[in-house]
Amino acid sequence: MSVTYNESARSFKLTAKDTCYVLQVVSEGYLAHTYFGKALPDDDLTYLLRLDENPFTPETNDRDRASFMDTLPFEYPTYGLGDYREHAFAIRDKNGAAACDLRYKSHRIYDGKPALDGLPATFTNTPDEAQTLEIVMEDKPAGLEVTLIYTAFTDLDVITRSAVVKNVGGDDVKLTRVYSACVEFDTEKLDMITLWGSWARERVIERSPLHHGKQSVDSMRGESSHQNNPFTALCEHKADEDSGECFGFNFVYSGNFISQAEVTQHKKTRYVMGINSADFEWLLEPGEVFTAPEVVMVHSDSGLGKMSRTFHDLYRNNLIRGEWKDKRRPILINNWEATYFNFTAEKIYQIAEQASKLGIEMMVLDDGWFGHRDSDNSSLGDWFVYEKKMEGGLKALVDRVNALGMKFGLWFEPEMVSPDSELYRAHPDWAIQVKGRPLTLCREQYVLDYSRKEVRDYVYGMMRKILDSANIEYIKWDMNRQLTEVASNALPENRQRELWHRYVLGVYDLMNRLTTDYPHILLENCSGGGARFDAGMLYYSPQIWCSDDTDAIERLKIQHGTSMCYPCSAMGAHVSDCPNHSVGRSTPFETRGHVAMVGTFGYELDVTRISQEDRDAIPAQIAEFNKYNTLVRTGDHYRIGNMFEDNLWDAWMFVSKDRSEALFEFVQVIGRANERSRRIKLKGLDPEAYYFEESKPEVKLSGAALMECGINVGGLWGDYKSKILHFVRV
Ligand code: DGJ
């Protein structure tokens, strides 16, 4: 059983593989957080709550209730009753007052995992994969019930959380904060690891020890953002890739978020994650329900590497859906860096024709095929074919590309509208805006009000016409700006602050319709590179464009950071031309291939114009990708090098689940004279088995030797050189 209830202690224990999470009902129905960590026997852990220590429990001595409120490790703390640490939940009741008091009402335990209404969430493929605990908490005076939902996965060290709020009273209530998770740690001796970034520099790992007070990352941009990813790990100071205790938190959501740790006066840590409550308010009328998105919590007793692999397994099996979930993705060529806006249908065909001869399987037509778009200053929202560029029409091009034996994919940016567009001229009120204020332009575009069904329907109608007009088998869904002046012409004054979340729900609704109506289409998300690389998007699209920076060396960091919680199989990664358009660096074609092979793999260049030498290298590069793709897509990922700490080299591995083979990849970033070979310890092998490296089958070494002593990696001459080694079990 993954979830058990101990009647005498009134405690719930969730067991997820080697992890357990204990919470319990204490004095007067408060819900306390007792333990999160390595699996334990069925002890009564009530002593961990220190209920017998000063300042006493309300039941035994009520003279200092406020101190009790400010010290109990609450499972879902509310605002206004004396708990001055960060709260997870706050309201304004019918009188405008903010205090809220949630007490235990009931619970139920069941197999499987519920879906969250309108929201992405992890799921079970069969009910025996997980068990769920629902605890209903109530605030009688406010007429509210909050159901805390916990799911423990049987074979993964994963517990998920969310909360559903229902107005069961007769009066309106305003929700001013509904976080999804709060976890208390009985120590302040933790490091906080987050992923910050910027356009073309996404997901940089930052690690620092916690200090007293609050430390957080967040987004108020309307998307998860380049700047901070909704991921945080808290770990022991000594934790590294392979050892030490780590707790990973990832939000299955694509809008505003907060991830915050607070070290309190008693040297404890309270961690919270949820929708950012800045500019958030939700009117809950009698009978209405609000659902908070899911937080995935991973525990690892063996370092960050194990934590990441647990996230990867969960997301590959229990988050990503659809026909492409477990399939090798077609090797694509995208024309963005090849032509930008400067193309014709004939030019696209020429690229496809050359690509098809080299083994590339899909032509993706990027931005600029619609309206009258020759640059980024027009036509978003006009999803009809730009005849001047697309002479003969879209279908003719797609048919010609299909006749080459290639699939065809198309770029859309469905959430946006250009001021210079038929859509905006007809419906200026459909853009998100504050009445009476000018709209702020960003990349010459405005954001459509996706809280409005008629707006989504209209855009989707245009998209459907295009999708039904030709054999389109892939969509790149882009989103190139953040939200400003967040107000809706369709919402009443008292619901304006709901727009941030309603916008995200609208995006999810349209992605859901698209993937339901077109189940064969492979959907790749994108947001000015990787500004929406989050678990919410992975529910709709099995791959996400990682970054607009396609330079192989920059990608070492970007992909390493992304792998903290997202699987490599989901990382959009392409071989592009050199000098690289973002950084001006020239790297060997081979290295670009080895780095792109970590992800979905494809090309982002004008294959008719690159050097003959590079072009000639493509068939072998594709063969190499094909050889290792199953291993990369389904195997365990091990980070070995770390460019954030030592930028002279990088290395990583993929090991098959049965440990029968492993791919080792190495990049020499800077070449050095007169150096000995580098000794690198392999990871993840079976210590008792023997392995040979494919190019030297006569040399057999135990997994133990390969992992404890390592291999000598050298012989590379020059900067940015790479090498791959394939180890096979004897
Ligand atoms: C941003 C994306 O990340 C690029 O790959 C490209 O699709 C452009 N947008 C097109 O505008």
XYZ file of C-alpha atoms and ligand atoms in Angstrom:
741
model
C 0.000 0.000 0.000
C 1.350 3.396 -0.904
C -0.925 5.281 1.485
C -1.804 4.183 5.006
C -3.742 5.789 7.817
C -2.758 5.274 11.445
C -5.979 5.760 13.384
C -4.423 6.276 16.815
C -1.828 8.838 15.680
C -4.261 10.262 13.101
C -1.333 10.186 10.701
C -1.100 9.479 6.991
C 1.939 7.864 5.510
C 2.574 7.999 1.790
C 5.228 5.595 0.579
C 6.688 6.224 -2.855
C 9.315 3.593 -3.620
C 12.131 4.354 -1.110
C 10.621 7.606 0.081
C 7.963 8.419 2.582
C 5.941 11.463 3.453
C 4.045 11.694 6.715
C 1.413 14.209 7.750
C -1.027 14.127 10.589
C -4.022 15.697 12.202
C -3.162 17.326 15.533
C -4.905 19.402 18.176
C -8.230 20.823 17.113
C -7.957 19.445 13.600
C -4.878 21.302 12.374
C -2.910 19.410 9.770
C 0.808 19.123 10.441
C 3.721 18.070 8.273
C 5.649 15.363 10.092
C 8.302 13.930 7.760
C 9.560 13.794 4.168
C 12.577 11.629 3.373
C 13.888 8.099 3.192
C 11.302 5.333 3.681
C 10.742 4.347 7.311
C 9.005 1.537 9.180
C 5.559 2.276 10.598
C 6.726 4.255 13.647
C 4.540 6.777 15.377
C 6.422 9.972 14.481
C 4.231 12.366 16.441
C 7.218 13.277 18.640
C 8.777 15.030 15.643
C 6.110 17.725 15.960
C 7.313 18.736 19.476
C 3.718 19.148 20.602
C 4.773 18.825 24.226
C 7.293 21.631 24.072
C 6.813 25.252 24.934
C 4.646 27.090 23.842
C 2.304 24.129 24.385
C -0.624 23.013 22.329
C -3.910 24.841 22.421
C -5.528 21.838 24.059
C -3.209 21.845 27.059
C -2.668 25.546 27.411
C -4.371 28.101 25.239
C -2.770 31.196 26.720
C -0.243 31.447 23.905
C -2.041 30.058 20.903
C -0.240 32.475 18.601
C 3.138 30.941 19.449
C 1.752 27.511 18.696
C 0.484 28.782 15.358
C 3.872 30.255 14.576
C 5.833 27.081 15.276
C 3.737 24.090 14.233
C 5.005 22.686 10.917
C 1.773 23.217 9.015
C 0.927 21.144 5.999
C -1.079 23.901 4.317
C -0.666 27.111 6.313
C -3.251 29.855 6.055
C -2.983 33.575 6.550
C -4.120 35.581 9.507
C -4.168 33.402 12.634
C -0.691 33.902 14.006
C 1.465 31.852 11.670
C 3.752 34.607 10.438
C 5.824 32.373 8.227
C 4.968 32.219 4.537
C 1.393 31.019 4.083
C 0.011 28.832 1.310
C -3.577 29.983 1.322
C -5.381 33.291 1.836
C -8.845 34.692 1.217
C -11.005 37.776 1.512
C -14.330 36.794 2.998
C -17.665 38.529 2.413
C -16.674 41.224 4.941
C -13.307 41.826 3.298
C -11.418 40.102 6.138
C -8.411 37.919 5.406
C -8.134 35.416 8.261
C -8.682 31.822 7.313
C -8.671 28.714 9.472
C -8.576 25.308 7.813
C -9.303 22.235 9.926
C -9.448 18.578 9.062
C -12.881 17.340 8.008
C -12.449 13.979 6.273
C -10.199 11.963 4.049
C -10.233 9.183 1.507
C -7.608 6.922 -0.025
C -7.906 5.322 -3.433
C -5.890 3.665 -6.218
C -4.689 5.686 -9.179
C -4.566 9.426 -9.580
C -7.235 11.988 -10.455
C -6.978 14.369 -13.418
C -7.052 18.092 -12.620
C -9.840 19.980 -14.302
C -8.492 21.991 -17.247
C -4.904 21.583 -16.103
C -1.975 19.425 -17.128
C -0.943 16.835 -14.549
C 0.963 13.595 -14.233
C -1.185 10.502 -14.587
C -1.115 6.773 -13.995
C -1.182 4.405 -16.951
C -2.725 1.728 -14.713
C -4.323 2.374 -11.300
C -1.719 0.236 -9.501
C 1.042 2.712 -10.401
C 0.025 5.026 -7.559
C -2.310 5.674 -4.657
C -3.985 8.936 -3.799
C -4.881 10.547 -0.510
C -7.424 13.332 -0.404
C -7.808 15.322 2.781
C -10.728 17.704 3.016
C -10.051 20.753 5.184
C -12.780 23.214 6.039
C -13.194 26.780 7.160
C -16.791 26.853 8.382
C -17.218 30.621 8.869
C -15.994 31.322 5.330
C -17.944 28.401 3.852
C -14.873 26.896 2.200
C -13.566 23.408 1.703
C -10.024 22.798 0.523
C -9.180 19.307 -0.671
C -5.473 18.585 -0.491
C -4.609 15.912 -3.030
C -1.484 13.767 -2.633
C -0.423 10.963 -4.913
C 2.417 8.550 -4.125
C 3.904 6.659 -7.063
C 4.652 3.032 -6.217
C 7.860 2.594 -8.234
C 9.203 6.126 -8.261
C 10.366 8.396 -5.438
C 7.642 10.831 -6.380
C 4.812 12.465 -4.496
C 2.567 14.951 -6.246
C 0.361 17.575 -4.671
C -2.418 19.937 -5.599
C -5.373 21.599 -3.920
C -8.996 22.061 -4.908
C -10.981 24.839 -3.256
C -14.771 24.741 -3.157
C -17.179 27.387 -1.986
C -19.700 25.354 0.021
C -21.248 28.363 1.737
C -23.777 30.939 0.654
C -21.482 33.945 0.172
C -18.868 34.962 -2.334
C -15.257 34.447 -1.255
C -12.197 35.918 -2.921
C -9.166 33.674 -3.066
C -6.039 35.801 -2.841
C -3.526 32.971 -2.663
C -3.836 29.281 -3.476
C -0.407 27.685 -3.479
C -0.109 24.040 -4.396
C 2.453 22.804 -1.893
C 4.089 23.630 1.389
C 6.766 21.401 2.898
C 8.527 21.902 6.203
C 12.120 20.811 6.821
C 13.455 20.525 10.351
C 16.733 22.188 9.423
C 18.099 25.280 7.748
C 21.233 23.505 6.575
C 20.153 23.192 2.979
C 21.297 24.502 -0.375
C 18.760 25.910 -2.812
C 19.306 25.107 -6.469
C 17.389 27.065 -9.087
C 17.523 27.596 -12.842
C 17.792 31.237 -13.880
C 18.438 32.540 -17.367
C 17.678 34.930 -20.138
C 16.847 34.728 -23.832
C 19.406 32.378 -25.472
C 20.884 31.564 -22.052
C 18.212 29.460 -20.443
C 18.357 27.368 -17.280
C 21.650 28.305 -15.679
C 22.166 26.341 -12.485
C 22.548 28.479 -9.382
C 23.221 27.017 -5.972
C 23.449 28.790 -2.660
C 23.026 27.942 0.998
C 19.773 29.044 2.592
C 19.914 31.999 4.919
C 17.429 33.410 7.389
C 14.447 35.047 5.769
C 12.916 34.350 2.392
C 14.635 33.458 -0.842
C 12.706 32.777 -3.984
C 12.498 32.593 -7.733
C 9.356 33.546 -9.562
C 7.692 34.686 -12.739
C 5.163 37.476 -13.210
C 5.547 37.416 -16.994
C 2.510 35.284 -17.804
C 4.735 32.364 -18.782
C 7.155 30.220 -16.851
C 9.896 32.374 -18.444
C 13.499 32.448 -19.601
C 14.427 34.226 -16.404
C 13.459 31.622 -13.796
C 12.238 28.092 -14.307
C 9.549 26.666 -11.976
C 12.030 24.190 -10.552
C 13.850 24.155 -7.238
C 15.947 21.586 -5.445
C 16.710 21.751 -1.758
C 19.607 19.539 -0.775
C 22.164 18.870 1.904
C 25.222 21.121 1.663
C 27.364 18.103 0.851
C 25.050 16.739 -1.832
C 26.549 16.386 -5.295
C 25.629 14.518 -8.466
C 25.944 11.103 -6.875
C 25.473 11.440 -3.147
C 23.545 13.324 -0.530
C 19.882 13.927 0.102
C 17.982 16.116 -2.368
C 14.370 17.222 -2.697
C 13.261 18.396 -6.130
C 10.136 20.498 -6.742
C 8.711 21.190 -10.166
C 5.510 23.013 -11.016
C 3.285 21.508 -13.700
C 2.220 24.942 -14.861
C 3.176 27.447 -17.553
C 2.250 30.841 -16.075
C 3.188 33.015 -13.107
C 4.709 31.033 -10.279
C 6.625 31.346 -7.056
C 9.091 28.933 -5.520
C 10.238 30.080 -2.120
C 12.203 28.836 0.853
C 12.056 30.579 4.180
C 14.380 29.951 7.084
C 12.476 30.718 10.247
C 13.423 31.941 13.710
C 13.840 28.355 14.939
C 16.197 27.414 12.088
C 13.585 25.411 10.215
C 12.800 25.753 6.537
C 9.384 26.223 5.048
C 9.221 25.708 1.300
C 6.227 26.770 -0.826
C 5.368 26.534 -4.508
C 2.329 27.706 -6.420
C 0.739 30.271 -8.691
C 2.310 33.633 -7.866
C -0.133 35.493 -5.644
C 1.049 38.905 -6.807
C -1.836 40.391 -8.819
C -3.811 37.181 -8.255
C -7.360 37.134 -7.016
C -10.128 34.675 -7.804
C -13.782 35.225 -7.061
C -15.372 32.010 -5.887
C -19.130 32.185 -5.932
C -21.249 29.664 -3.987
C -20.811 26.218 -5.544
C -17.736 27.204 -7.590
C -14.439 25.346 -7.529
C -10.839 26.491 -8.053
C -8.102 23.979 -8.826
C -4.459 24.725 -8.073
C -1.913 23.171 -10.475
C 0.227 20.228 -9.519
C 3.616 20.258 -7.827
C 5.835 17.230 -8.379
C 8.079 16.439 -5.422
C 11.011 14.076 -5.877
C 13.215 12.717 -3.131
C 16.697 11.360 -3.766
C 19.038 9.800 -1.226
C 21.832 9.652 -3.814
C 22.367 13.103 -5.141
C 21.101 15.327 -7.899
C 21.660 12.753 -10.631
C 19.182 10.339 -9.131
C 16.718 13.161 -8.544
C 16.914 14.139 -12.213
C 16.545 10.557 -13.424
C 13.407 10.184 -11.317
C 11.925 13.310 -12.907
C 12.907 11.996 -16.341
C 11.242 8.621 -15.761
C 8.100 10.234 -14.406
C 7.798 12.719 -17.245
C 8.540 10.179 -19.975
C 5.993 7.677 -18.643
C 3.448 9.666 -16.685
C 3.281 13.169 -18.139
C 4.091 13.151 -21.842
C 1.198 11.759 -23.879
C 0.111 11.013 -27.387
C 1.248 9.014 -30.334
C 4.800 10.383 -30.257
C 5.373 9.720 -26.580
C 7.571 6.649 -26.993
C 8.565 7.050 -30.615
C 11.742 8.159 -32.266
C 10.974 11.624 -33.621
C 11.488 12.429 -37.301
C 14.792 14.109 -38.125
C 13.733 17.555 -39.199
C 15.226 20.504 -40.966
C 13.917 23.933 -39.966
C 14.393 26.975 -42.192
C 14.554 29.651 -39.463
C 18.320 30.086 -39.255
C 18.560 29.145 -42.945
C 16.422 31.956 -44.337
C 14.702 33.851 -41.513
C 11.832 35.704 -43.266
C 13.541 35.739 -46.618
C 12.209 32.695 -48.479
C 9.822 31.542 -51.175
C 8.061 28.225 -51.527
C 10.639 27.311 -54.146
C 13.493 28.022 -51.757
C 11.877 25.831 -49.094
C 11.442 23.093 -51.664
C 15.121 23.320 -52.639
C 16.158 22.916 -49.022
C 13.805 19.954 -48.658
C 14.998 18.367 -51.879
C 18.632 18.494 -50.840
C 17.773 17.388 -47.293
C 15.785 14.398 -48.499
C 18.827 13.109 -50.375
C 20.810 13.137 -47.140
C 18.303 11.225 -45.041
C 16.494 14.124 -43.344
C 12.858 13.206 -42.830
C 10.811 16.347 -42.271
C 10.823 19.908 -43.614
C 9.615 22.488 -41.081
C 8.539 25.859 -42.414
C 9.084 28.442 -39.676
C 7.847 32.007 -39.235
C 6.804 34.101 -42.261
C 4.461 31.981 -44.424
C 1.194 33.804 -43.552
C -0.570 37.162 -43.896
C 1.946 39.492 -45.532
C 4.769 38.749 -43.130
C 8.202 39.752 -44.392
C 9.566 40.706 -40.991
C 8.347 40.509 -37.425
C 6.273 43.686 -37.745
C 3.052 42.257 -39.165
C 0.471 39.531 -39.691
C 0.363 37.525 -36.475
C -3.262 36.475 -36.229
C -3.716 36.263 -40.006
C -3.309 32.526 -40.357
C -3.804 32.325 -44.097
C -1.150 31.735 -46.712
C 1.038 34.613 -47.951
C 0.587 33.982 -51.640
C 3.456 36.239 -52.746
C 6.013 34.075 -50.939
C 4.160 30.812 -51.130
C 3.577 30.839 -54.870
C 1.301 27.923 -55.778
C -0.017 27.756 -52.231
C 0.778 25.688 -49.187
C -0.748 22.433 -50.383
C 1.343 22.437 -53.541
C 4.520 22.845 -51.497
C 3.520 20.206 -48.985
C 2.639 17.764 -51.755
C 5.990 18.336 -53.419
C 7.823 17.842 -50.136
C 5.790 14.696 -49.428
C 6.693 13.434 -52.901
C 10.337 13.601 -51.810
C 9.427 11.136 -49.086
C 9.512 13.841 -46.402
C 6.976 14.961 -43.848
C 6.031 18.616 -43.549
C 5.746 20.775 -40.430
C 4.532 24.327 -39.886
C 5.134 27.184 -37.413
C 2.310 29.064 -35.667
C 2.225 31.675 -32.938
C -1.445 31.311 -32.032
C -1.525 33.484 -28.902
C -0.369 36.673 -30.613
C -1.646 39.455 -32.848
C 0.272 42.115 -34.780
C -1.164 45.643 -34.808
C -0.714 45.388 -38.581
C -3.069 42.467 -39.138
C -6.592 41.909 -40.364
C -7.385 40.267 -37.053
C -6.361 43.271 -34.995
C -8.094 45.725 -37.305
C -11.326 43.728 -36.986
C -11.048 43.000 -33.245
C -8.754 45.462 -31.475
C -10.528 44.644 -28.211
C -9.306 41.027 -28.410
C -5.791 42.058 -27.384
C -4.982 42.055 -23.696
C -5.098 45.697 -22.641
C -6.063 48.191 -19.979
C -8.857 50.445 -21.224
C -7.615 53.986 -21.819
C -3.923 53.066 -21.771
C -1.636 52.495 -24.739
C -0.682 48.867 -25.330
C 2.966 47.992 -24.840
C 4.573 46.464 -27.919
C 7.058 43.675 -27.579
C 8.597 42.236 -30.755
C 6.007 44.416 -32.505
C 3.115 42.319 -31.208
C 0.292 42.139 -28.694
C -1.082 39.181 -26.783
C -4.563 37.853 -27.519
C -7.006 37.489 -24.668
C -7.055 33.724 -24.398
C -9.476 33.854 -21.481
C -12.136 34.476 -24.161
C -13.522 31.414 -25.848
C -14.565 33.349 -28.959
C -10.949 34.467 -29.432
C -9.623 30.924 -29.102
C -12.354 29.603 -31.388
C -11.562 32.168 -34.032
C -7.813 31.500 -34.028
C -8.389 27.760 -33.955
C -10.809 28.052 -36.890
C -8.023 29.652 -38.948
C -5.508 27.045 -37.834
C -7.886 24.217 -38.707
C -8.370 25.571 -42.210
C -4.625 25.473 -42.741
C -4.185 22.067 -41.105
C -7.011 20.592 -43.164
C -5.697 22.115 -46.370
C -2.487 20.110 -46.569
C -0.732 17.123 -45.043
C 0.846 18.850 -42.042
C 2.375 16.397 -39.593
C 4.155 18.668 -37.115
C 3.441 22.037 -35.528
C 5.888 24.369 -33.822
C 3.788 26.447 -31.386
C 5.744 29.592 -30.582
C 5.122 32.392 -28.047
C 7.430 35.353 -28.388
C 6.536 37.876 -25.729
C 5.443 38.253 -22.151
C 2.234 39.825 -20.912
C 1.760 43.507 -20.015
C -1.303 45.613 -19.090
C -3.018 42.442 -17.975
C -6.723 43.192 -18.183
C -9.568 41.802 -20.247
C -12.376 43.583 -22.058
C -14.575 40.584 -21.317
C -14.137 40.192 -17.567
C -16.020 42.219 -14.954
C -14.054 44.511 -12.662
C -14.081 42.007 -9.803
C -12.573 39.265 -11.957
C -9.823 41.222 -13.747
C -7.068 39.699 -11.638
C -8.129 36.251 -12.761
C -6.832 36.965 -16.242
C -3.254 35.754 -15.638
C -4.513 32.285 -14.786
C -7.469 32.304 -17.179
C -4.990 33.092 -19.972
C -2.956 29.969 -19.172
C -6.130 27.874 -18.904
C -7.124 29.191 -22.340
C -3.770 28.165 -23.817
C -4.163 24.702 -22.293
C -7.702 24.473 -23.658
C -6.563 25.216 -27.195
C -3.599 22.855 -26.993
C -5.943 20.195 -25.737
C -8.334 20.709 -28.627
C -5.508 20.705 -31.133
C -3.908 17.508 -29.828
C -7.301 15.788 -29.530
C -8.459 16.758 -33.027
C -5.090 16.059 -34.637
C -3.627 13.168 -32.648
C -1.108 12.314 -35.377
C 0.492 15.740 -35.371
C 3.753 16.047 -33.487
C 3.547 19.247 -31.428
C 6.720 21.076 -30.425
C 6.404 23.954 -28.010
C 8.652 26.979 -28.154
C 8.735 30.404 -26.576
C 11.387 32.701 -27.974
C 13.625 29.695 -27.536
C 13.031 28.059 -24.183
C 10.898 30.466 -22.149
C 8.158 27.906 -21.647
C 10.209 24.796 -21.042
C 8.021 23.505 -18.248
C 6.135 20.408 -17.195
C 2.784 21.973 -18.084
C 3.806 22.228 -21.730
C 5.200 18.686 -21.733
C 1.679 17.398 -21.089
C 0.657 18.708 -24.517
C 3.865 18.465 -26.507
C 6.434 15.701 -26.188
C 9.226 18.114 -27.129
C 10.063 21.764 -26.509
C 12.581 23.973 -28.303
C 15.325 24.361 -25.732
C 16.874 27.662 -26.747
C 17.438 29.983 -29.688
C 21.115 29.570 -28.972
C 22.105 26.623 -31.156
C 25.852 26.926 -30.566
C 27.111 23.505 -29.494
C 29.239 24.878 -26.659
C 26.535 27.135 -25.222
C 24.133 24.217 -25.529
C 26.320 22.143 -23.188
C 25.236 24.386 -20.340
C 21.684 24.931 -21.510
C 20.985 21.213 -21.946
C 22.769 20.334 -18.694
C 20.638 22.824 -16.770
C 17.470 21.686 -18.515
C 18.224 18.080 -17.596
C 17.920 18.912 -13.894
C 14.293 17.934 -14.186
C 13.302 17.584 -17.854
C 14.154 14.508 -19.940
C 16.638 14.794 -22.799
C 14.098 13.120 -25.081
C 12.030 16.329 -24.835
C 14.796 18.817 -25.649
C 14.558 20.371 -29.098
C 18.165 20.420 -30.341
C 19.476 21.063 -33.870
C 22.722 21.188 -35.781
C 23.088 24.740 -37.085
C 25.530 26.520 -39.351
C 28.763 28.254 -38.354
C 29.835 30.816 -37.409
C 26.934 30.349 -35.038
C 24.308 33.061 -35.465
C 24.025 33.772 -31.731
C 27.641 33.778 -30.587
C 29.754 33.774 -33.761
C 31.635 30.639 -32.733
C 32.748 27.984 -35.205
C 32.650 24.432 -33.963
C 33.240 21.151 -35.799
C 30.178 19.741 -37.558
C 30.748 16.491 -35.686
C 30.560 18.184 -32.283
C 27.357 19.954 -33.265
C 25.895 16.557 -34.110
C 27.014 14.960 -30.867
C 25.475 17.753 -28.811
C 22.196 17.813 -30.772
C 21.975 14.029 -30.473
C 21.255 14.482 -26.759
C 17.872 15.917 -27.725
C 15.307 15.455 -30.452
C 17.881 16.085 -33.217
C 17.470 17.947 -36.465
C 19.041 20.615 -38.636
C 18.658 24.387 -38.616
C 20.651 25.534 -41.653
C 20.465 26.020 -45.384
C 21.628 22.621 -46.490
C 22.017 23.876 -50.068
C 24.622 26.412 -48.947
C 26.749 24.760 -46.277
C 30.153 23.397 -47.246
C 30.298 20.204 -49.270
C 32.284 18.634 -46.444
C 29.544 19.312 -43.894
C 26.837 18.194 -46.300
C 28.692 14.961 -46.948
C 28.881 14.345 -43.216
C 25.105 14.398 -42.739
C 24.217 10.801 -43.745
C 26.772 9.347 -41.312
C 25.654 11.779 -38.610
C 22.068 10.628 -39.096
C 23.148 6.989 -38.963
C 24.895 7.707 -35.673
C 21.803 9.432 -34.292
C 19.649 6.469 -35.345
C 22.030 4.010 -33.769
C 21.829 5.630 -30.352
C 18.424 7.248 -30.312
C 16.590 4.484 -28.427
C 19.308 4.513 -25.780
C 19.195 8.310 -25.479
C 15.403 8.449 -25.441
C 14.745 5.617 -23.018
C 17.969 5.209 -21.034
C 19.180 6.740 -17.785
C 21.003 10.042 -18.146
C 24.158 10.645 -16.093
C 25.829 14.040 -15.935
C 29.600 13.709 -15.536
C 31.189 17.014 -16.490
C 29.774 20.327 -15.378
C 30.465 23.381 -17.517
C 29.134 25.622 -14.766
C 32.090 24.579 -12.622
C 34.817 23.693 -15.131
C 34.409 25.019 -18.622
C 37.346 23.168 -20.169
C 35.373 20.004 -20.883
C 32.034 18.268 -20.556
C 30.874 14.657 -20.529
C 27.694 12.724 -19.957
C 26.296 9.239 -20.423
C 23.146 7.388 -21.329
C 22.839 3.887 -19.879
C 20.157 1.456 -20.994
C 17.696 0.427 -18.278
C 19.057 -3.142 -18.303
C 22.644 -1.751 -18.167
C 23.598 -3.785 -21.224
C 24.955 -0.773 -23.138
C 26.010 2.770 -22.518
C 26.863 5.788 -24.616
C 29.591 8.077 -23.297
C 29.903 11.530 -24.869
C 32.810 13.894 -24.294
C 33.495 17.434 -25.471
C 36.924 19.013 -25.182
C 35.973 22.661 -24.960
C 39.515 24.037 -24.803
C 42.525 22.123 -26.127
C 45.716 22.282 -24.049
C 49.337 21.461 -24.863
C 51.307 18.879 -22.943
C 48.444 17.427 -20.919
C 47.923 13.825 -19.918
C 44.675 12.215 -20.907
C 41.752 12.985 -18.648
C 40.663 10.177 -16.307
C 36.886 10.035 -16.219
C 34.827 7.673 -14.087
C 31.845 6.175 -15.834
C 28.483 5.891 -14.094
C 25.423 3.705 -14.004
C 27.013 0.435 -15.193
C 26.601 -2.976 -13.598
C 29.744 -3.269 -11.423
C 29.775 -7.021 -11.766
C 29.346 -7.185 -15.520
C 32.132 -6.852 -18.096
C 31.998 -4.324 -20.895
C 33.972 -3.598 -24.048
C 34.093 -0.385 -26.004
C 32.833 -1.045 -29.481
C 35.950 0.117 -31.293
C 38.189 -2.102 -29.117
C 36.258 -5.329 -28.564
C 39.369 -7.152 -27.350
C 39.633 -4.989 -24.198
C 37.150 -6.085 -21.573
C 36.802 -4.280 -18.279
C 34.441 -4.734 -15.376
C 31.766 -2.170 -14.717
C 33.462 -1.777 -11.334
C 36.785 -0.798 -12.930
C 35.118 1.532 -15.410
C 33.254 3.272 -12.609
C 35.825 3.176 -9.791
C 38.982 3.801 -11.849
C 37.535 5.363 -14.969
C 38.757 5.575 -18.549
C 41.462 7.716 -20.133
C 39.993 10.272 -22.491
C 42.450 12.132 -24.676
C 43.859 12.335 -28.157
C 41.690 15.219 -29.269
C 43.505 18.063 -31.009
C 41.800 21.441 -31.023
C 39.025 23.292 -29.290
C 35.400 22.133 -29.333
C 36.287 18.592 -30.333
C 34.031 15.725 -29.304
C 34.196 11.995 -28.961
C 31.642 9.305 -28.298
C 32.285 5.819 -26.930
C 29.819 2.963 -26.962
C 30.169 0.404 -24.185
C 28.541 -2.976 -24.609
C 28.104 -5.643 -21.937
C 29.965 -8.852 -22.746
C 11.498 32.165 -31.794
C 11.866 30.738 -31.960
O 12.568 30.286 -30.843
C 12.676 30.570 -33.239
O 13.095 29.250 -33.354
C 11.838 31.005 -34.395
O 10.747 30.139 -34.543
C 11.370 32.443 -34.201
N 10.734 32.624 -32.935
C 10.432 32.845 -35.285
O 9.882 34.070 -35.083
